[in-house]
């Protein structure tokens, strides 16, 4: 399977714990995006990378959220001191490095904070 | 930032009829206008897109029309089939300094057999 891979697919945690999600993009894609989606809403932009550089981060993103893409390949999204409001589907997408174009999404990582 | 609105939020059509979903956006610099389909438990998938130098694009039963002056674009699905049932999102973006897509709130389309 050469699509975007996300792990874990499901995570249940208690409030206050830290969680980390991993995304493996399509191998030749230089751009990698993180989005968050809550029930009944469209995906909300969190941040994106071009290679290893984090080029944009949503102003709505709490300081508890951090993302890395250390070697320009896979990426991790960490949420520290989780809150119930963090419960959502976290979607990763990748795209080729050219004019804005098609995003290829993974199947997401669903977070439930109890 | 970009404000994106989709209408309607839900749409039910008889199998074989046509469906139209409209998306309005606020950022006049946007130059890329895609539509995504999301099925239950999956990530969104691109079904058709259009760039700002084109007014209409068609791919079999699916078409997208763009009115850049009025800042809206629409998805048209003809001869609807049960497998068209899903949530559809518009996601305008692009333009100088804006490499991300801003998704609308979605339209749940139900095809009635």
PDB file of C-alpha atoms in Angstrom:
ATOM      1  CA  UNK A   1       0.000   0.000   0.000  1.00  0.00           C
ATOM      2  CA  UNK A   2       1.615   3.276  -1.066  1.00  0.00           C
ATOM      3  CA  UNK A   3      -0.955   5.646   0.408  1.00  0.00           C
ATOM      4  CA  UNK A   4      -0.684   7.871   3.478  1.00  0.00           C
ATOM      5  CA  UNK A   5      -0.427   5.801   6.634  1.00  0.00           C
ATOM      6  CA  UNK A   6      -1.437   6.992  10.110  1.00  0.00           C
ATOM      7  CA  UNK A   7      -0.884   5.327  13.472  1.00  0.00           C
ATOM      8  CA  UNK A   8      -2.468   4.578  15.790  1.00  0.00           C
ATOM      9  CA  UNK A   9      -5.911   4.546  14.220  1.00  0.00           C
ATOM     10  CA  UNK A  10      -7.605   4.905  17.573  1.00  0.00           C
ATOM     11  CA  UNK A  11      -6.357   6.272  20.882  1.00  0.00           C
ATOM     12  CA  UNK A  12      -8.251   6.545  24.138  1.00  0.00           C
ATOM     13  CA  UNK A  13      -6.546   8.484  26.887  1.00  0.00           C
ATOM     14  CA  UNK A  14      -7.300  10.151  30.160  1.00  0.00           C
ATOM     15  CA  UNK A  15      -7.337  13.897  30.502  1.00  0.00           C
ATOM     16  CA  UNK A  16      -3.888  15.260  31.242  1.00  0.00           C
ATOM     17  CA  UNK A  17      -1.955  12.532  29.457  1.00  0.00           C
ATOM     18  CA  UNK A  18       0.268  13.116  26.436  1.00  0.00           C
ATOM     19  CA  UNK A  19      -0.406  11.440  23.096  1.00  0.00           C
ATOM     20  CA  UNK A  20       1.588  11.177  19.884  1.00  0.00           C
ATOM     21  CA  UNK A  21       0.379  10.376  16.394  1.00  0.00           C
ATOM     22  CA  UNK A  22       2.526   9.343  13.472  1.00  0.00           C
ATOM     23  CA  UNK A  23       2.031   9.968   9.768  1.00  0.00           C
ATOM     24  CA  UNK A  24       3.922   8.333   6.912  1.00  0.00           C
ATOM     25  CA  UNK A  25       3.240  10.266   3.691  1.00  0.00           C
ATOM     26  CA  UNK A  26       3.448   9.039   0.125  1.00  0.00           C
ATOM     27  CA  UNK A  27       7.170   8.630  -0.437  1.00  0.00           C
ATOM     28  CA  UNK A  28       7.798  11.241  -3.135  1.00  0.00           C
ATOM     29  CA  UNK A  29       5.581  13.918  -1.533  1.00  0.00           C
ATOM     30  CA  UNK A  30       7.433  16.880  -0.071  1.00  0.00           C
ATOM     31  CA  UNK A  31       4.471  18.554   1.603  1.00  0.00           C
ATOM     32  CA  UNK A  32       2.749  17.162   4.667  1.00  0.00           C
ATOM     33  CA  UNK A  33      -0.324  18.580   6.374  1.00  0.00           C
ATOM     34  CA  UNK A  34      -2.127  17.965   9.650  1.00  0.00           C
ATOM     35  CA  UNK A  35      -5.835  18.653   9.948  1.00  0.00           C
ATOM     36  CA  UNK A  36      -8.295  18.066  12.786  1.00  0.00           C
ATOM     37  CA  UNK A  37     -11.892  17.048  12.203  1.00  0.00           C
ATOM     38  CA  UNK A  38     -14.684  16.973  14.768  1.00  0.00           C
ATOM     39  CA  UNK A  39     -18.046  15.314  14.257  1.00  0.00           C
ATOM     40  CA  UNK A  40     -20.167  17.044  11.636  1.00  0.00           C
ATOM     41  CA  UNK A  41     -17.465  19.536  10.683  1.00  0.00           C
ATOM     42  CA  UNK A  42     -14.974  19.890   7.895  1.00  0.00           C
ATOM     43  CA  UNK A  43     -11.271  19.304   8.435  1.00  0.00           C
ATOM     44  CA  UNK A  44      -9.590  22.235  10.191  1.00  0.00           C
ATOM     45  CA  UNK A  45      -6.022  23.137   9.241  1.00  0.00           C
ATOM     46  CA  UNK A  46      -3.421  22.726  11.978  1.00  0.00           C
ATOM     47  CA  UNK A  47       0.000  22.941  10.361  1.00  0.00           C
ATOM     48  CA  UNK A  48       2.031  22.003   7.315  1.00  0.00           C
ATOM     49  CA  UNK A  49       5.586  21.112   6.349  1.00  0.00           C
ATOM     50  CA  UNK A  50       7.604  21.380   3.219  1.00  0.00           C
ATOM     51  CA  UNK A  51      10.291  18.774   3.628  1.00  0.00           C
ATOM     52  CA  UNK A  52      11.455  19.185   7.248  1.00  0.00           C
ATOM     53  CA  UNK A  53      10.507  22.863   7.517  1.00  0.00           C
ATOM     54  CA  UNK A  54       7.281  23.751   9.322  1.00  0.00           C
ATOM     55  CA  UNK A  55       6.009  26.606   7.169  1.00  0.00           C
ATOM     56  CA  UNK A  56       2.671  27.454   8.720  1.00  0.00           C
ATOM     57  CA  UNK A  57       0.872  26.808  11.957  1.00  0.00           C
ATOM     58  CA  UNK A  58      -2.733  27.701  12.695  1.00  0.00           C
ATOM     59  CA  UNK A  59      -3.142  30.629  15.061  1.00  0.00           C
ATOM     60  CA  UNK A  60      -5.872  28.616  16.750  1.00  0.00           C
ATOM     61  CA  UNK A  61      -3.421  25.879  17.658  1.00  0.00           C
ATOM     62  CA  UNK A  62      -2.696  25.640  21.363  1.00  0.00           C
ATOM     63  CA  UNK A  63       0.894  25.551  22.633  1.00  0.00           C
ATOM     64  CA  UNK A  64       0.119  22.036  23.836  1.00  0.00           C
ATOM     65  CA  UNK A  65       0.288  20.886  20.222  1.00  0.00           C
ATOM     66  CA  UNK A  66       3.614  20.314  18.509  1.00  0.00           C
ATOM     67  CA  UNK A  67       4.485  18.694  15.217  1.00  0.00           C
ATOM     68  CA  UNK A  68       7.774  17.582  13.760  1.00  0.00           C
ATOM     69  CA  UNK A  69       9.054  16.165  10.534  1.00  0.00           C
ATOM     70  CA  UNK A  70      12.711  15.604  11.404  1.00  0.00           C
ATOM     71  CA  UNK A  71      14.035  14.082   8.187  1.00  0.00           C
ATOM     72  CA  UNK A  72      11.421  15.319   5.772  1.00  0.00           C
ATOM     73  CA  UNK A  73       9.735  11.941   5.671  1.00  0.00           C
ATOM     74  CA  UNK A  74       7.354  10.837   8.441  1.00  0.00           C
ATOM     75  CA  UNK A  75       5.808  13.336  10.849  1.00  0.00           C
ATOM     76  CA  UNK A  76       4.626  13.208  14.438  1.00  0.00           C
ATOM     77  CA  UNK A  77       1.918  15.266  16.122  1.00  0.00           C
ATOM     78  CA  UNK A  78       2.124  15.422  19.897  1.00  0.00           C
ATOM     79  CA  UNK A  79      -0.581  16.734  22.189  1.00  0.00           C
ATOM     80  CA  UNK A  80       0.510  17.433  25.744  1.00  0.00           C
ATOM     81  CA  UNK A  81      -1.804  17.543  28.770  1.00  0.00           C
ATOM     82  CA  UNK A  82      -4.809  16.435  26.732  1.00  0.00           C
ATOM     83  CA  UNK A  83      -8.213  17.974  27.358  1.00  0.00           C
ATOM     84  CA  UNK A  84     -11.650  16.620  26.502  1.00  0.00           C
ATOM     85  CA  UNK A  85     -11.933  19.253  23.786  1.00  0.00           C
ATOM     86  CA  UNK A  86      -9.013  17.623  21.987  1.00  0.00           C
ATOM     87  CA  UNK A  87     -11.207  14.628  21.146  1.00  0.00           C
ATOM     88  CA  UNK A  88     -11.323  14.540  17.352  1.00  0.00           C
ATOM     89  CA  UNK A  89     -10.059  12.803  14.243  1.00  0.00           C
ATOM     90  CA  UNK A  90      -6.538  13.897  13.362  1.00  0.00           C
ATOM     91  CA  UNK A  91      -5.967  13.689   9.631  1.00  0.00           C
ATOM     92  CA  UNK A  92      -2.648  13.733   7.839  1.00  0.00           C
ATOM     93  CA  UNK A  93      -2.304  14.528   4.158  1.00  0.00           C
ATOM     94  CA  UNK A  94       0.580  14.800   1.740  1.00  0.00           C
ATOM     95  CA  UNK A  95       1.088  16.425  -1.635  1.00  0.00           C
ATOM     96  CA  UNK A  96       3.705  17.066  -4.268  1.00  0.00           C
ATOM     97  CA  UNK A  97       5.795  20.209  -4.007  1.00  0.00           C
ATOM     98  CA  UNK A  98       4.225  22.352  -6.702  1.00  0.00           C
ATOM     99  CA  UNK A  99       1.350  24.778  -7.048  1.00  0.00           C
ATOM    100  CA  UNK A 100      -1.391  24.023  -4.542  1.00  0.00           C
ATOM    101  CA  UNK A 101      -2.926  20.778  -5.637  1.00  0.00           C
ATOM    102  CA  UNK A 102      -4.438  17.506  -4.556  1.00  0.00           C
ATOM    103  CA  UNK A 103      -4.039  16.458  -0.954  1.00  0.00           C
ATOM    104  CA  UNK A 104      -3.871  12.708  -0.343  1.00  0.00           C
ATOM    105  CA  UNK A 105      -5.352  11.953   3.057  1.00  0.00           C
ATOM    106  CA  UNK A 106      -4.734   9.086   5.399  1.00  0.00           C
ATOM    107  CA  UNK A 107      -7.615   7.423   7.208  1.00  0.00           C
ATOM    108  CA  UNK A 108      -6.950   9.439  10.346  1.00  0.00           C
ATOM    109  CA  UNK A 109      -6.199   8.855  14.003  1.00  0.00           C
ATOM    110  CA  UNK A 110      -9.215   9.125  16.256  1.00  0.00           C
ATOM    111  CA  UNK A 111      -8.510  10.537  19.714  1.00  0.00           C
ATOM    112  CA  UNK A 112     -10.904  10.151  22.614  1.00  0.00           C
ATOM    113  CA  UNK A 113     -10.034  11.977  25.825  1.00  0.00           C
ATOM    114  CA  UNK A 114     -11.930  10.754  28.871  1.00  0.00           C
TER     115      UNK A 114
ATOM    116  CA  UNK B   1      -8.274  33.985   6.770  1.00  0.00           C
ATOM    117  CA  UNK B   2     -10.568  32.309   4.311  1.00  0.00           C
ATOM    118  CA  UNK B   3     -14.268  32.002   5.234  1.00  0.00           C
ATOM    119  CA  UNK B   4     -15.964  29.119   3.448  1.00  0.00           C
ATOM    120  CA  UNK B   5     -19.663  28.310   3.419  1.00  0.00           C
ATOM    121  CA  UNK B   6     -21.414  25.376   1.813  1.00  0.00           C
ATOM    122  CA  UNK B   7     -25.069  24.969   0.977  1.00  0.00           C
ATOM    123  CA  UNK B   8     -27.086  22.938   1.535  1.00  0.00           C
ATOM    124  CA  UNK B   9     -25.811  21.110   4.604  1.00  0.00           C
ATOM    125  CA  UNK B  10     -27.902  18.046   3.750  1.00  0.00           C
ATOM    126  CA  UNK B  11     -29.338  16.959   0.422  1.00  0.00           C
ATOM    127  CA  UNK B  12     -31.477  13.971  -0.500  1.00  0.00           C
ATOM    128  CA  UNK B  13     -32.138  13.122  -4.131  1.00  0.00           C
ATOM    129  CA  UNK B  14     -33.750  10.238  -5.948  1.00  0.00           C
ATOM    130  CA  UNK B  15     -31.375   7.887  -7.684  1.00  0.00           C
ATOM    131  CA  UNK B  16     -30.847   9.071 -11.230  1.00  0.00           C
ATOM    132  CA  UNK B  17     -31.579  12.727 -10.443  1.00  0.00           C
ATOM    133  CA  UNK B  18     -28.974  15.489 -10.267  1.00  0.00           C
ATOM    134  CA  UNK B  19     -27.422  17.075  -7.189  1.00  0.00           C
ATOM    135  CA  UNK B  20     -25.863  20.529  -6.896  1.00  0.00           C
ATOM    136  CA  UNK B  21     -23.810  21.831  -3.967  1.00  0.00           C
ATOM    137  CA  UNK B  22     -22.635  25.429  -3.761  1.00  0.00           C
ATOM    138  CA  UNK B  23     -19.566  26.824  -2.017  1.00  0.00           C
ATOM    139  CA  UNK B  24     -18.861  30.484  -1.332  1.00  0.00           C
ATOM    140  CA  UNK B  25     -15.483  31.778  -0.201  1.00  0.00           C
ATOM    141  CA  UNK B  26     -14.073  35.107   0.913  1.00  0.00           C
ATOM    142  CA  UNK B  27     -10.409  35.233  -0.132  1.00  0.00           C
ATOM    143  CA  UNK B  28     -10.192  36.740  -3.607  1.00  0.00           C
ATOM    144  CA  UNK B  29      -6.579  35.522  -3.853  1.00  0.00           C
ATOM    145  CA  UNK B  30      -7.650  31.847  -3.818  1.00  0.00           C
ATOM    146  CA  UNK B  31      -6.844  30.203  -7.125  1.00  0.00           C
ATOM    147  CA  UNK B  32      -7.528  26.530  -6.554  1.00  0.00           C
ATOM    148  CA  UNK B  33     -11.006  25.082  -6.022  1.00  0.00           C
ATOM    149  CA  UNK B  34     -11.349  21.374  -5.235  1.00  0.00           C
ATOM    150  CA  UNK B  35     -14.189  19.177  -4.080  1.00  0.00           C
ATOM    151  CA  UNK B  36     -13.562  16.248  -1.752  1.00  0.00           C
ATOM    152  CA  UNK B  37     -15.730  13.240  -0.954  1.00  0.00           C
ATOM    153  CA  UNK B  38     -15.565  11.618   2.471  1.00  0.00           C
ATOM    154  CA  UNK B  39     -17.049   8.226   3.176  1.00  0.00           C
ATOM    155  CA  UNK B  40     -17.641   6.939   6.682  1.00  0.00           C
ATOM    156  CA  UNK B  41     -14.425   6.090   8.495  1.00  0.00           C
ATOM    157  CA  UNK B  42     -12.164   7.341   5.720  1.00  0.00           C
ATOM    158  CA  UNK B  43     -10.185  10.440   4.934  1.00  0.00           C
ATOM    159  CA  UNK B  44     -11.444  12.899   2.306  1.00  0.00           C
ATOM    160  CA  UNK B  45     -10.667  12.049  -1.315  1.00  0.00           C
ATOM    161  CA  UNK B  46     -10.413  14.506  -4.197  1.00  0.00           C
ATOM    162  CA  UNK B  47     -13.114  14.017  -6.816  1.00  0.00           C
ATOM    163  CA  UNK B  48     -12.671  17.076  -9.014  1.00  0.00           C
ATOM    164  CA  UNK B  49     -10.823  20.387  -8.962  1.00  0.00           C
ATOM    165  CA  UNK B  50     -10.586  23.556 -11.004  1.00  0.00           C
ATOM    166  CA  UNK B  51      -8.130  26.418 -11.208  1.00  0.00           C
ATOM    167  CA  UNK B  52      -9.028  30.068 -11.446  1.00  0.00           C
ATOM    168  CA  UNK B  53      -8.265  30.418 -15.134  1.00  0.00           C
ATOM    169  CA  UNK B  54     -11.027  27.948 -16.044  1.00  0.00           C
ATOM    170  CA  UNK B  55     -14.783  28.380 -15.705  1.00  0.00           C
ATOM    171  CA  UNK B  56     -15.965  24.795 -15.867  1.00  0.00           C
ATOM    172  CA  UNK B  57     -14.565  21.301 -15.762  1.00  0.00           C
ATOM    173  CA  UNK B  58     -16.316  17.994 -16.285  1.00  0.00           C
ATOM    174  CA  UNK B  59     -15.336  14.416 -15.512  1.00  0.00           C
ATOM    175  CA  UNK B  60     -17.998  11.903 -16.517  1.00  0.00           C
ATOM    176  CA  UNK B  61     -20.973  12.470 -14.156  1.00  0.00           C
ATOM    177  CA  UNK B  62     -19.230  15.126 -12.087  1.00  0.00           C
ATOM    178  CA  UNK B  63     -18.661  18.768 -12.981  1.00  0.00           C
ATOM    179  CA  UNK B  64     -17.431  21.886 -11.209  1.00  0.00           C
ATOM    180  CA  UNK B  65     -18.298  25.449 -12.221  1.00  0.00           C
ATOM    181  CA  UNK B  66     -16.491  28.527 -10.964  1.00  0.00           C
ATOM    182  CA  UNK B  67     -17.639  32.130 -10.713  1.00  0.00           C
ATOM    183  CA  UNK B  68     -14.532  33.932  -9.478  1.00  0.00           C
ATOM    184  CA  UNK B  69     -16.150  37.367  -9.642  1.00  0.00           C
ATOM    185  CA  UNK B  70     -18.910  36.290  -7.277  1.00  0.00           C
ATOM    186  CA  UNK B  71     -16.519  34.064  -5.302  1.00  0.00           C
ATOM    187  CA  UNK B  72     -18.446  30.844  -5.500  1.00  0.00           C
ATOM    188  CA  UNK B  73     -18.090  27.474  -7.141  1.00  0.00           C
ATOM    189  CA  UNK B  74     -20.438  24.527  -7.409  1.00  0.00           C
ATOM    190  CA  UNK B  75     -20.332  20.758  -7.639  1.00  0.00           C
ATOM    191  CA  UNK B  76     -22.752  19.088 -10.036  1.00  0.00           C
ATOM    192  CA  UNK B  77     -23.431  15.359  -9.968  1.00  0.00           C
ATOM    193  CA  UNK B  78     -25.695  13.936 -12.665  1.00  0.00           C
ATOM    194  CA  UNK B  79     -27.371  10.521 -12.878  1.00  0.00           C
ATOM    195  CA  UNK B  80     -26.776   9.981  -9.170  1.00  0.00           C
ATOM    196  CA  UNK B  81     -26.099   6.479  -7.894  1.00  0.00           C
ATOM    197  CA  UNK B  82     -26.276   4.987  -4.379  1.00  0.00           C
ATOM    198  CA  UNK B  83     -22.476   5.030  -4.128  1.00  0.00           C
ATOM    199  CA  UNK B  84     -22.577   8.818  -4.418  1.00  0.00           C
ATOM    200  CA  UNK B  85     -23.985   8.927  -0.869  1.00  0.00           C
ATOM    201  CA  UNK B  86     -21.271  10.567   1.248  1.00  0.00           C
ATOM    202  CA  UNK B  87     -20.228  13.906   2.737  1.00  0.00           C
ATOM    203  CA  UNK B  88     -18.828  16.407   0.245  1.00  0.00           C
ATOM    204  CA  UNK B  89     -16.484  19.260   1.106  1.00  0.00           C
ATOM    205  CA  UNK B  90     -15.308  22.229  -0.875  1.00  0.00           C
ATOM    206  CA  UNK B  91     -11.805  23.393   0.013  1.00  0.00           C
ATOM    207  CA  UNK B  92     -10.654  26.590  -1.711  1.00  0.00           C
ATOM    208  CA  UNK B  93      -7.058  27.664  -1.327  1.00  0.00           C
ATOM    209  CA  UNK B  94      -3.823  28.485  -3.044  1.00  0.00           C
ATOM    210  CA  UNK B  95      -2.644  31.893  -3.993  1.00  0.00           C
ATOM    211  CA  UNK B  96       0.417  33.790  -2.827  1.00  0.00           C
ATOM    212  CA  UNK B  97       1.511  32.778   0.659  1.00  0.00           C
ATOM    213  CA  UNK B  98      -1.411  30.412   1.133  1.00  0.00           C
ATOM    214  CA  UNK B  99      -0.504  26.801   0.504  1.00  0.00           C
ATOM    215  CA  UNK B 100      -3.260  25.284   2.595  1.00  0.00           C
ATOM    216  CA  UNK B 101      -6.842  24.394   1.794  1.00  0.00           C
ATOM    217  CA  UNK B 102      -9.713  25.671   3.930  1.00  0.00           C
ATOM    218  CA  UNK B 103     -12.528  23.147   4.114  1.00  0.00           C
ATOM    219  CA  UNK B 104     -16.212  23.978   4.211  1.00  0.00           C
ATOM    220  CA  UNK B 105     -18.567  22.469   6.783  1.00  0.00           C
ATOM    221  CA  UNK B 106     -19.695  19.751   4.410  1.00  0.00           C
ATOM    222  CA  UNK B 107     -22.842  18.572   2.640  1.00  0.00           C
ATOM    223  CA  UNK B 108     -24.284  15.182   3.481  1.00  0.00           C
ATOM    224  CA  UNK B 109     -25.696  13.761   0.243  1.00  0.00           C
ATOM    225  CA  UNK B 110     -28.107  10.848   0.433  1.00  0.00           C
ATOM    226  CA  UNK B 111     -29.217   9.058  -2.701  1.00  0.00           C
ATOM    227  CA  UNK B 112     -32.632   7.462  -2.324  1.00  0.00           C
ATOM    228  CA  UNK B 113     -32.926   4.195  -4.299  1.00  0.00           C
TER     229      UNK B 113
END
